[in-house]
Amino acid sequence: LYKGSAKDFLASVRDKLSKNEKMFIVTANPEAFIYGQQQQEVEALLLDEATTVVADGIGIVKGAKKIGVEVEERLPGIDIAENLLQYGNELEKSVFFLGAKQDVIDALCAMVEEKYPSLKIAGAVNGYVDDKDAVFEEIKKLKPDIIMVALGIPAQEKLIYKHLSDFEKGIFVGVGGSFDVLSGTK
Ligand code: UDP
């Protein structure tokens, strides 16, 4: 579990993006840890050394404190998503969006084209297609720099984790309902 400040964390994400490194961020709320107790696959991805778990909400910060782990502050997934769009724009990187309803995806892409014109949209697929593994096969060919998956916890994390080892680079993050908010739909 990441314990430092949000500012330092975001700076490290930007650094990894600029160096074309690979990173898997799990923005964990209490539900995520409960799924980790119930599902072996979720436990494995949370405990993997290569996963960066951040406290998405005060529940995790307080829960960690109870077991003697000091976490400086919470870092909501939407803040990570928004900053990633900004960094991607500044560094002229590419992004792939998977998740949410088609009208949300359309509104999100329109917003990104207007607000982050130097960020290339490598692809955008709604989260209600049957074969999401096939979408990931497409993502592997496109090699985008940022991959945001908005299917809700833990489906988004399980999908990313299943395919992660096939990628050499990319900032992967499950962003829950962030597309709905960022697109202005919600
Ligand atoms: N979603 C999706 N496909 C599904 C189920 C959900 O794309 O089969 C999307 C849904 O449209 C929403 C997001 O996943 O945009 C889940 O948001 P929610 O706020 O429920 O997730 P949380 O942030 O609580 O994990």
JSON list of C-alpha atoms and ligand atoms in Angstrom, two decimals:
[
{"chain": "A", "resi": 1, "resn": "LEU", "atom": "CA", "xyz": [0.00, 0.00, 0.00]},
{"chain": "A", "resi": 2, "resn": "TYR", "atom": "CA", "xyz": [1.38, 3.38, -1.03]},
{"chain": "A", "resi": 3, "resn": "LYS", "atom": "CA", "xyz": [1.87, 5.48, 2.10]},
{"chain": "A", "resi": 4, "resn": "GLY", "atom": "CA", "xyz": [3.18, 8.84, 0.89]},
{"chain": "A", "resi": 5, "resn": "SER", "atom": "CA", "xyz": [1.56, 12.02, -0.35]},
{"chain": "A", "resi": 6, "resn": "ALA", "atom": "CA", "xyz": [-0.74, 12.26, -3.35]},
{"chain": "A", "resi": 7, "resn": "LYS", "atom": "CA", "xyz": [1.58, 14.85, -4.88]},
{"chain": "A", "resi": 8, "resn": "ASP", "atom": "CA", "xyz": [4.62, 12.54, -4.73]},
{"chain": "A", "resi": 9, "resn": "PHE", "atom": "CA", "xyz": [2.62, 9.63, -6.06]},
{"chain": "A", "resi": 10, "resn": "LEU", "atom": "CA", "xyz": [1.37, 11.60, -9.04]},
{"chain": "A", "resi": 11, "resn": "ALA", "atom": "CA", "xyz": [4.91, 12.82, -9.74]},
{"chain": "A", "resi": 12, "resn": "SER", "atom": "CA", "xyz": [6.12, 9.20, -9.81]},
{"chain": "A", "resi": 13, "resn": "VAL", "atom": "CA", "xyz": [3.33, 8.24, -12.20]},
{"chain": "A", "resi": 14, "resn": "ARG", "atom": "CA", "xyz": [4.30, 11.11, -14.51]},
{"chain": "A", "resi": 15, "resn": "ASP", "atom": "CA", "xyz": [7.93, 10.00, -14.34]},
{"chain": "A", "resi": 16, "resn": "LYS", "atom": "CA", "xyz": [7.06, 6.40, -15.27]},
{"chain": "A", "resi": 17, "resn": "LEU", "atom": "CA", "xyz": [4.88, 7.63, -18.12]},
{"chain": "A", "resi": 18, "resn": "SER", "atom": "CA", "xyz": [7.69, 9.80, -19.46]},
{"chain": "A", "resi": 19, "resn": "LYS", "atom": "CA", "xyz": [10.12, 6.83, -19.33]},
{"chain": "A", "resi": 20, "resn": "ASN", "atom": "CA", "xyz": [7.69, 4.39, -21.00]},
{"chain": "A", "resi": 21, "resn": "GLU", "atom": "CA", "xyz": [7.67, 2.14, -17.95]},
{"chain": "A", "resi": 22, "resn": "LYS", "atom": "CA", "xyz": [4.95, -0.29, -16.95]},
{"chain": "A", "resi": 23, "resn": "MET", "atom": "CA", "xyz": [2.76, 0.32, -13.92]},
{"chain": "A", "resi": 24, "resn": "PHE", "atom": "CA", "xyz": [-0.46, -1.18, -12.57]},
{"chain": "A", "resi": 25, "resn": "ILE", "atom": "CA", "xyz": [-2.32, 1.05, -10.12]},
{"chain": "A", "resi": 26, "resn": "VAL", "atom": "CA", "xyz": [-5.15, -0.32, -8.01]},
{"chain": "A", "resi": 27, "resn": "THR", "atom": "CA", "xyz": [-7.19, 2.42, -6.38]},
{"chain": "A", "resi": 28, "resn": "ALA", "atom": "CA", "xyz": [-8.46, 0.38, -3.47]},
{"chain": "A", "resi": 29, "resn": "ASN", "atom": "CA", "xyz": [-11.56, 1.16, -1.44]},
{"chain": "A", "resi": 30, "resn": "PRO", "atom": "CA", "xyz": [-12.63, -1.10, 1.44]},
{"chain": "A", "resi": 31, "resn": "GLU", "atom": "CA", "xyz": [-14.64, -3.24, -1.00]},
{"chain": "A", "resi": 32, "resn": "ALA", "atom": "CA", "xyz": [-11.46, -4.07, -2.91]},
{"chain": "A", "resi": 33, "resn": "PHE", "atom": "CA", "xyz": [-9.88, -5.60, 0.19]},
{"chain": "A", "resi": 34, "resn": "ILE", "atom": "CA", "xyz": [-13.05, -7.54, 0.98]},
{"chain": "A", "resi": 35, "resn": "TYR", "atom": "CA", "xyz": [-12.97, -8.96, -2.55]},
{"chain": "A", "resi": 36, "resn": "GLY", "atom": "CA", "xyz": [-9.34, -9.80, -1.83]},
{"chain": "A", "resi": 37, "resn": "GLN", "atom": "CA", "xyz": [-10.43, -11.94, 1.11]},
{"chain": "A", "resi": 38, "resn": "GLN", "atom": "CA", "xyz": [-13.15, -13.65, -0.93]},
{"chain": "A", "resi": 39, "resn": "GLN", "atom": "CA", "xyz": [-11.48, -14.17, -4.28]},
{"chain": "A", "resi": 40, "resn": "GLN", "atom": "CA", "xyz": [-8.05, -15.70, -4.66]},
{"chain": "A", "resi": 41, "resn": "GLU", "atom": "CA", "xyz": [-7.49, -13.88, -7.95]},
{"chain": "A", "resi": 42, "resn": "VAL", "atom": "CA", "xyz": [-8.09, -10.48, -6.33]},
{"chain": "A", "resi": 43, "resn": "GLU", "atom": "CA", "xyz": [-5.86, -11.37, -3.38]},
{"chain": "A", "resi": 44, "resn": "ALA", "atom": "CA", "xyz": [-3.08, -12.32, -5.79]},
{"chain": "A", "resi": 45, "resn": "LEU", "atom": "CA", "xyz": [-3.24, -9.06, -7.71]},
{"chain": "A", "resi": 46, "resn": "LEU", "atom": "CA", "xyz": [-3.37, -6.96, -4.53]},
{"chain": "A", "resi": 47, "resn": "LEU", "atom": "CA", "xyz": [-0.35, -8.75, -3.06]},
{"chain": "A", "resi": 48, "resn": "ASP", "atom": "CA", "xyz": [1.71, -8.76, -6.26]},
{"chain": "A", "resi": 49, "resn": "GLU", "atom": "CA", "xyz": [4.91, -6.74, -5.82]},
{"chain": "A", "resi": 50, "resn": "ALA", "atom": "CA", "xyz": [4.35, -5.21, -9.24]},
{"chain": "A", "resi": 51, "resn": "THR", "atom": "CA", "xyz": [0.98, -3.75, -8.24]},
{"chain": "A", "resi": 52, "resn": "THR", "atom": "CA", "xyz": [0.79, -0.30, -6.70]},
{"chain": "A", "resi": 53, "resn": "VAL", "atom": "CA", "xyz": [-2.15, -0.09, -4.34]},
{"chain": "A", "resi": 54, "resn": "VAL", "atom": "CA", "xyz": [-3.34, 3.37, -3.34]},
{"chain": "A", "resi": 55, "resn": "ALA", "atom": "CA", "xyz": [-5.92, 4.27, -0.71]},
{"chain": "A", "resi": 56, "resn": "ASP", "atom": "CA", "xyz": [-9.01, 5.40, -2.59]},
{"chain": "A", "resi": 57, "resn": "GLY", "atom": "CA", "xyz": [-10.95, 6.75, 0.35]},
{"chain": "A", "resi": 58, "resn": "ILE", "atom": "CA", "xyz": [-10.71, 7.44, 4.03]},
{"chain": "A", "resi": 59, "resn": "GLY", "atom": "CA", "xyz": [-11.87, 3.88, 4.89]},
{"chain": "A", "resi": 60, "resn": "ILE", "atom": "CA", "xyz": [-8.52, 2.48, 3.81]},
{"chain": "A", "resi": 61, "resn": "VAL", "atom": "CA", "xyz": [-6.52, 5.24, 5.51]},
{"chain": "A", "resi": 62, "resn": "LYS", "atom": "CA", "xyz": [-8.34, 4.59, 8.81]},
{"chain": "A", "resi": 63, "resn": "GLY", "atom": "CA", "xyz": [-8.30, 0.80, 8.42]},
{"chain": "A", "resi": 64, "resn": "ALA", "atom": "CA", "xyz": [-4.55, 0.85, 7.78]},
{"chain": "A", "resi": 65, "resn": "LYS", "atom": "CA", "xyz": [-4.02, 2.99, 10.88]},
{"chain": "A", "resi": 66, "resn": "LYS", "atom": "CA", "xyz": [-5.84, 0.39, 12.99]},
{"chain": "A", "resi": 67, "resn": "ILE", "atom": "CA", "xyz": [-3.25, -2.21, 12.01]},
{"chain": "A", "resi": 68, "resn": "GLY", "atom": "CA", "xyz": [-0.37, 0.22, 12.51]},
{"chain": "A", "resi": 69, "resn": "VAL", "atom": "CA", "xyz": [0.16, 1.35, 8.91]},
{"chain": "A", "resi": 70, "resn": "GLU", "atom": "CA", "xyz": [0.34, 5.11, 8.51]},
{"chain": "A", "resi": 71, "resn": "VAL", "atom": "CA", "xyz": [-0.98, 6.33, 5.18]},
{"chain": "A", "resi": 72, "resn": "GLU", "atom": "CA", "xyz": [-0.48, 10.05, 4.67]},
{"chain": "A", "resi": 73, "resn": "GLU", "atom": "CA", "xyz": [-3.66, 10.72, 2.70]},
{"chain": "A", "resi": 74, "resn": "ARG", "atom": "CA", "xyz": [-6.25, 9.24, 0.40]},
{"chain": "A", "resi": 75, "resn": "LEU", "atom": "CA", "xyz": [-5.95, 9.49, -3.36]},
{"chain": "A", "resi": 76, "resn": "PRO", "atom": "CA", "xyz": [-9.21, 9.07, -5.26]},
{"chain": "A", "resi": 77, "resn": "GLY", "atom": "CA", "xyz": [-9.11, 7.20, -8.55]},
{"chain": "A", "resi": 78, "resn": "ILE", "atom": "CA", "xyz": [-10.68, 10.11, -10.37]},
{"chain": "A", "resi": 79, "resn": "ASP", "atom": "CA", "xyz": [-7.73, 12.33, -9.42]},
{"chain": "A", "resi": 80, "resn": "ILE", "atom": "CA", "xyz": [-5.34, 9.76, -10.87]},
{"chain": "A", "resi": 81, "resn": "ALA", "atom": "CA", "xyz": [-7.43, 9.54, -14.04]},
{"chain": "A", "resi": 82, "resn": "GLU", "atom": "CA", "xyz": [-7.60, 13.32, -14.46]},
{"chain": "A", "resi": 83, "resn": "ASN", "atom": "CA", "xyz": [-3.88, 13.80, -13.83]},
{"chain": "A", "resi": 84, "resn": "LEU", "atom": "CA", "xyz": [-3.01, 11.00, -16.23]},
{"chain": "A", "resi": 85, "resn": "LEU", "atom": "CA", "xyz": [-4.95, 12.77, -18.98]},
{"chain": "A", "resi": 86, "resn": "GLN", "atom": "CA", "xyz": [-3.05, 15.94, -18.24]},
{"chain": "A", "resi": 87, "resn": "TYR", "atom": "CA", "xyz": [0.37, 14.24, -18.18]},
{"chain": "A", "resi": 88, "resn": "GLY", "atom": "CA", "xyz": [-0.46, 12.33, -21.33]},
{"chain": "A", "resi": 89, "resn": "ASN", "atom": "CA", "xyz": [-1.30, 15.60, -23.01]},
{"chain": "A", "resi": 90, "resn": "GLU", "atom": "CA", "xyz": [1.89, 17.33, -21.83]},
{"chain": "A", "resi": 91, "resn": "LEU", "atom": "CA", "xyz": [4.08, 14.39, -22.84]},
{"chain": "A", "resi": 92, "resn": "GLU", "atom": "CA", "xyz": [2.15, 13.77, -26.09]},
{"chain": "A", "resi": 93, "resn": "LYS", "atom": "CA", "xyz": [1.31, 10.18, -25.20]},
{"chain": "A", "resi": 94, "resn": "SER", "atom": "CA", "xyz": [-1.56, 7.90, -26.21]},
{"chain": "A", "resi": 95, "resn": "VAL", "atom": "CA", "xyz": [-4.49, 6.52, -24.24]},
{"chain": "A", "resi": 96, "resn": "PHE", "atom": "CA", "xyz": [-6.93, 3.63, -24.58]},
{"chain": "A", "resi": 97, "resn": "PHE", "atom": "CA", "xyz": [-10.30, 3.78, -22.83]},
{"chain": "A", "resi": 98, "resn": "LEU", "atom": "CA", "xyz": [-12.26, 0.62, -22.03]},
{"chain": "A", "resi": 99, "resn": "GLY", "atom": "CA", "xyz": [-15.48, 0.80, -20.07]},
{"chain": "A", "resi": 100, "resn": "ALA", "atom": "CA", "xyz": [-18.75, 2.64, -19.36]},
{"chain": "A", "resi": 101, "resn": "LYS", "atom": "CA", "xyz": [-21.67, 3.06, -21.73]},
{"chain": "A", "resi": 102, "resn": "GLN", "atom": "CA", "xyz": [-21.22, 4.07, -25.35]},
{"chain": "A", "resi": 103, "resn": "ASP", "atom": "CA", "xyz": [-22.67, 7.58, -24.89]},
{"chain": "A", "resi": 104, "resn": "VAL", "atom": "CA", "xyz": [-20.30, 8.12, -21.96]},
{"chain": "A", "resi": 105, "resn": "ILE", "atom": "CA", "xyz": [-17.31, 6.96, -24.04]},
{"chain": "A", "resi": 106, "resn": "ASP", "atom": "CA", "xyz": [-18.37, 9.29, -26.87]},
{"chain": "A", "resi": 107, "resn": "ALA", "atom": "CA", "xyz": [-18.67, 12.27, -24.50]},
{"chain": "A", "resi": 108, "resn": "LEU", "atom": "CA", "xyz": [-15.33, 11.36, -22.87]},
{"chain": "A", "resi": 109, "resn": "CYS", "atom": "CA", "xyz": [-13.52, 11.27, -26.22]},
{"chain": "A", "resi": 110, "resn": "ALA", "atom": "CA", "xyz": [-15.04, 14.62, -27.23]},
{"chain": "A", "resi": 111, "resn": "MET", "atom": "CA", "xyz": [-13.91, 16.15, -23.93]},
{"chain": "A", "resi": 112, "resn": "VAL", "atom": "CA", "xyz": [-10.38, 14.74, -24.32]},
{"chain": "A", "resi": 113, "resn": "GLU", "atom": "CA", "xyz": [-10.08, 16.00, -27.90]},
{"chain": "A", "resi": 114, "resn": "GLU", "atom": "CA", "xyz": [-11.03, 19.47, -26.77]},
{"chain": "A", "resi": 115, "resn": "LYS", "atom": "CA", "xyz": [-9.25, 19.72, -23.43]},
{"chain": "A", "resi": 116, "resn": "TYR", "atom": "CA", "xyz": [-6.20, 17.49, -24.06]},
{"chain": "A", "resi": 117, "resn": "PRO", "atom": "CA", "xyz": [-5.50, 17.92, -27.78]},
{"chain": "A", "resi": 118, "resn": "SER", "atom": "CA", "xyz": [-1.97, 16.49, -27.66]},
{"chain": "A", "resi": 119, "resn": "LEU", "atom": "CA", "xyz": [-3.13, 13.24, -26.06]},
{"chain": "A", "resi": 120, "resn": "LYS", "atom": "CA", "xyz": [-3.78, 10.70, -28.80]},
{"chain": "A", "resi": 121, "resn": "ILE", "atom": "CA", "xyz": [-6.81, 8.45, -28.33]},
{"chain": "A", "resi": 122, "resn": "ALA", "atom": "CA", "xyz": [-5.51, 5.05, -29.46]},
{"chain": "A", "resi": 123, "resn": "GLY", "atom": "CA", "xyz": [-8.94, 3.51, -28.99]},
{"chain": "A", "resi": 124, "resn": "ALA", "atom": "CA", "xyz": [-12.14, 3.66, -26.98]},
{"chain": "A", "resi": 125, "resn": "VAL", "atom": "CA", "xyz": [-14.49, 0.73, -26.42]},
{"chain": "A", "resi": 126, "resn": "ASN", "atom": "CA", "xyz": [-17.57, 0.65, -24.18]},
{"chain": "A", "resi": 127, "resn": "GLY", "atom": "CA", "xyz": [-17.65, -1.72, -21.23]},
{"chain": "A", "resi": 128, "resn": "TYR", "atom": "CA", "xyz": [-20.64, -3.73, -22.39]},
{"chain": "A", "resi": 129, "resn": "VAL", "atom": "CA", "xyz": [-18.99, -5.67, -25.22]},
{"chain": "A", "resi": 130, "resn": "ASP", "atom": "CA", "xyz": [-19.09, -9.44, -24.64]},
{"chain": "A", "resi": 131, "resn": "ASP", "atom": "CA", "xyz": [-15.46, -10.27, -25.30]},
{"chain": "A", "resi": 132, "resn": "LYS", "atom": "CA", "xyz": [-13.26, -7.95, -23.28]},
{"chain": "A", "resi": 133, "resn": "ASP", "atom": "CA", "xyz": [-10.26, -10.25, -23.70]},
{"chain": "A", "resi": 134, "resn": "ALA", "atom": "CA", "xyz": [-10.51, -9.58, -27.44]},
{"chain": "A", "resi": 135, "resn": "VAL", "atom": "CA", "xyz": [-10.37, -5.84, -26.69]},
{"chain": "A", "resi": 136, "resn": "PHE", "atom": "CA", "xyz": [-7.17, -6.45, -24.76]},
{"chain": "A", "resi": 137, "resn": "GLU", "atom": "CA", "xyz": [-5.70, -8.33, -27.74]},
{"chain": "A", "resi": 138, "resn": "GLU", "atom": "CA", "xyz": [-6.38, -5.15, -29.73]},
{"chain": "A", "resi": 139, "resn": "ILE", "atom": "CA", "xyz": [-4.75, -3.02, -27.02]},
{"chain": "A", "resi": 140, "resn": "LYS", "atom": "CA", "xyz": [-1.64, -5.25, -27.19]},
{"chain": "A", "resi": 141, "resn": "LYS", "atom": "CA", "xyz": [-1.27, -4.41, -30.86]},
{"chain": "A", "resi": 142, "resn": "LEU", "atom": "CA", "xyz": [-1.80, -0.67, -30.34]},
{"chain": "A", "resi": 143, "resn": "LYS", "atom": "CA", "xyz": [0.70, -0.39, -27.44]},
{"chain": "A", "resi": 144, "resn": "PRO", "atom": "CA", "xyz": [-0.86, 2.73, -25.87]},
{"chain": "A", "resi": 145, "resn": "ASP", "atom": "CA", "xyz": [0.93, 4.58, -23.08]},
{"chain": "A", "resi": 146, "resn": "ILE", "atom": "CA", "xyz": [-2.08, 4.84, -20.76]},
{"chain": "A", "resi": 147, "resn": "ILE", "atom": "CA", "xyz": [-4.80, 2.19, -20.38]},
{"chain": "A", "resi": 148, "resn": "MET", "atom": "CA", "xyz": [-7.84, 3.15, -18.34]},
{"chain": "A", "resi": 149, "resn": "VAL", "atom": "CA", "xyz": [-10.41, 0.47, -17.60]},
{"chain": "A", "resi": 150, "resn": "ALA", "atom": "CA", "xyz": [-13.77, 1.50, -16.13]},
{"chain": "A", "resi": 151, "resn": "LEU", "atom": "CA", "xyz": [-15.79, -1.63, -15.33]},
{"chain": "A", "resi": 152, "resn": "GLY", "atom": "CA", "xyz": [-16.00, -1.30, -11.55]},
{"chain": "A", "resi": 153, "resn": "ILE", "atom": "CA", "xyz": [-14.00, -3.12, -8.86]},
{"chain": "A", "resi": 154, "resn": "PRO", "atom": "CA", "xyz": [-12.87, -5.93, -9.14]},
{"chain": "A", "resi": 155, "resn": "ALA", "atom": "CA", "xyz": [-13.74, -6.73, -12.77]},
{"chain": "A", "resi": 156, "resn": "GLN", "atom": "CA", "xyz": [-11.45, -3.98, -14.13]},
{"chain": "A", "resi": 157, "resn": "GLU", "atom": "CA", "xyz": [-8.47, -5.09, -12.01]},
{"chain": "A", "resi": 158, "resn": "LYS", "atom": "CA", "xyz": [-8.94, -8.78, -12.86]},
{"chain": "A", "resi": 159, "resn": "LEU", "atom": "CA", "xyz": [-9.04, -8.03, -16.56]},
{"chain": "A", "resi": 160, "resn": "ILE", "atom": "CA", "xyz": [-5.91, -5.85, -16.44]},
{"chain": "A", "resi": 161, "resn": "TYR", "atom": "CA", "xyz": [-4.02, -8.36, -14.30]},
{"chain": "A", "resi": 162, "resn": "LYS", "atom": "CA", "xyz": [-4.85, -11.24, -16.63]},
{"chain": "A", "resi": 163, "resn": "HIS", "atom": "CA", "xyz": [-3.14, -9.50, -19.55]},
{"chain": "A", "resi": 164, "resn": "LEU", "atom": "CA", "xyz": [-0.51, -7.40, -17.82]},
{"chain": "A", "resi": 165, "resn": "SER", "atom": "CA", "xyz": [2.45, -9.70, -18.44]},
{"chain": "A", "resi": 166, "resn": "ASP", "atom": "CA", "xyz": [1.94, -9.39, -22.21]},
{"chain": "A", "resi": 167, "resn": "PHE", "atom": "CA", "xyz": [2.77, -5.68, -22.08]},
{"chain": "A", "resi": 168, "resn": "GLU", "atom": "CA", "xyz": [6.18, -4.07, -22.00]},
{"chain": "A", "resi": 169, "resn": "LYS", "atom": "CA", "xyz": [4.96, -0.58, -21.14]},
{"chain": "A", "resi": 170, "resn": "GLY", "atom": "CA", "xyz": [1.83, 1.28, -20.13]},
{"chain": "A", "resi": 171, "resn": "ILE", "atom": "CA", "xyz": [0.25, 2.89, -17.10]},
{"chain": "A", "resi": 172, "resn": "PHE", "atom": "CA", "xyz": [-2.73, 0.63, -16.29]},
{"chain": "A", "resi": 173, "resn": "VAL", "atom": "CA", "xyz": [-5.44, 1.75, -13.94]},
{"chain": "A", "resi": 174, "resn": "GLY", "atom": "CA", "xyz": [-8.98, 0.70, -13.11]},
{"chain": "A", "resi": 175, "resn": "VAL", "atom": "CA", "xyz": [-10.98, 3.89, -12.73]},
{"chain": "A", "resi": 176, "resn": "GLY", "atom": "CA", "xyz": [-14.49, 2.74, -11.71]},
{"chain": "A", "resi": 177, "resn": "GLY", "atom": "CA", "xyz": [-17.09, 5.38, -12.45]},
{"chain": "A", "resi": 178, "resn": "SER", "atom": "CA", "xyz": [-14.55, 8.05, -13.48]},
{"chain": "A", "resi": 179, "resn": "PHE", "atom": "CA", "xyz": [-15.52, 8.07, -17.18]},
{"chain": "A", "resi": 180, "resn": "ASP", "atom": "CA", "xyz": [-19.09, 8.97, -16.18]},
{"chain": "A", "resi": 181, "resn": "VAL", "atom": "CA", "xyz": [-17.80, 11.93, -14.17]},
{"chain": "A", "resi": 182, "resn": "LEU", "atom": "CA", "xyz": [-14.99, 13.12, -16.46]},
{"chain": "A", "resi": 183, "resn": "SER", "atom": "CA", "xyz": [-17.31, 13.03, -19.48]},
{"chain": "A", "resi": 184, "resn": "GLY", "atom": "CA", "xyz": [-19.77, 15.27, -17.64]},
{"chain": "A", "resi": 185, "resn": "THR", "atom": "CA", "xyz": [-22.45, 12.56, -17.80]},
{"chain": "A", "resi": 186, "resn": "LYS", "atom": "CA", "xyz": [-22.66, 12.23, -14.03]},
{"chain": "B", "resi": 1, "resn": "UDP", "atom": "N1", "xyz": [-19.56, -0.84, -16.35]},
{"chain": "B", "resi": 1, "resn": "UDP", "atom": "C1", "xyz": [-19.24, -1.35, -17.59]},
{"chain": "B", "resi": 1, "resn": "UDP", "atom": "N2", "xyz": [-19.57, -2.63, -17.87]},
{"chain": "B", "resi": 1, "resn": "UDP", "atom": "C2", "xyz": [-20.21, -3.44, -16.99]},
{"chain": "B", "resi": 1, "resn": "UDP", "atom": "C3", "xyz": [-20.51, -2.92, -15.70]},
{"chain": "B", "resi": 1, "resn": "UDP", "atom": "C4", "xyz": [-20.17, -1.61, -15.41]},
{"chain": "B", "resi": 1, "resn": "UDP", "atom": "O1", "xyz": [-18.65, -0.65, -18.40]},
{"chain": "B", "resi": 1, "resn": "UDP", "atom": "O2", "xyz": [-20.48, -4.60, -17.33]},
{"chain": "B", "resi": 1, "resn": "UDP", "atom": "C5", "xyz": [-19.18, 0.55, -16.05]},
{"chain": "B", "resi": 1, "resn": "UDP", "atom": "C6", "xyz": [-20.32, 1.45, -15.64]},
{"chain": "B", "resi": 1, "resn": "UDP", "atom": "O3", "xyz": [-20.99, 1.94, -16.79]},
{"chain": "B", "resi": 1, "resn": "UDP", "atom": "C7", "xyz": [-19.58, 2.53, -14.88]},
{"chain": "B", "resi": 1, "resn": "UDP", "atom": "C8", "xyz": [-18.40, 1.75, -14.26]},
{"chain": "B", "resi": 1, "resn": "UDP", "atom": "O4", "xyz": [-18.31, 0.54, -14.96]},
{"chain": "B", "resi": 1, "resn": "UDP", "atom": "O5", "xyz": [-19.08, 3.50, -15.76]},
{"chain": "B", "resi": 1, "resn": "UDP", "atom": "C9", "xyz": [-18.58, 1.35, -12.82]},
{"chain": "B", "resi": 1, "resn": "UDP", "atom": "O6", "xyz": [-18.77, 2.43, -12.06]},
{"chain": "B", "resi": 1, "resn": "UDP", "atom": "P1", "xyz": [-19.04, 2.30, -10.50]},
{"chain": "B", "resi": 1, "resn": "UDP", "atom": "O7", "xyz": [-19.19, 3.67, -10.01]},
{"chain": "B", "resi": 1, "resn": "UDP", "atom": "O8", "xyz": [-20.10, 1.28, -10.24]},
{"chain": "B", "resi": 1, "resn": "UDP", "atom": "O9", "xyz": [-17.66, 1.63, -10.04]},
{"chain": "B", "resi": 1, "resn": "UDP", "atom": "P2", "xyz": [-16.82, 1.84, -8.72]},
{"chain": "B", "resi": 1, "resn": "UDP", "atom": "O10", "xyz": [-16.17, 3.18, -8.88]},
{"chain": "B", "resi": 1, "resn": "UDP", "atom": "O11", "xyz": [-17.81, 1.76, -7.60]},
{"chain": "B", "resi": 1, "resn": "UDP", "atom": "O12", "xyz": [-15.87, 0.69, -8.77]}
]
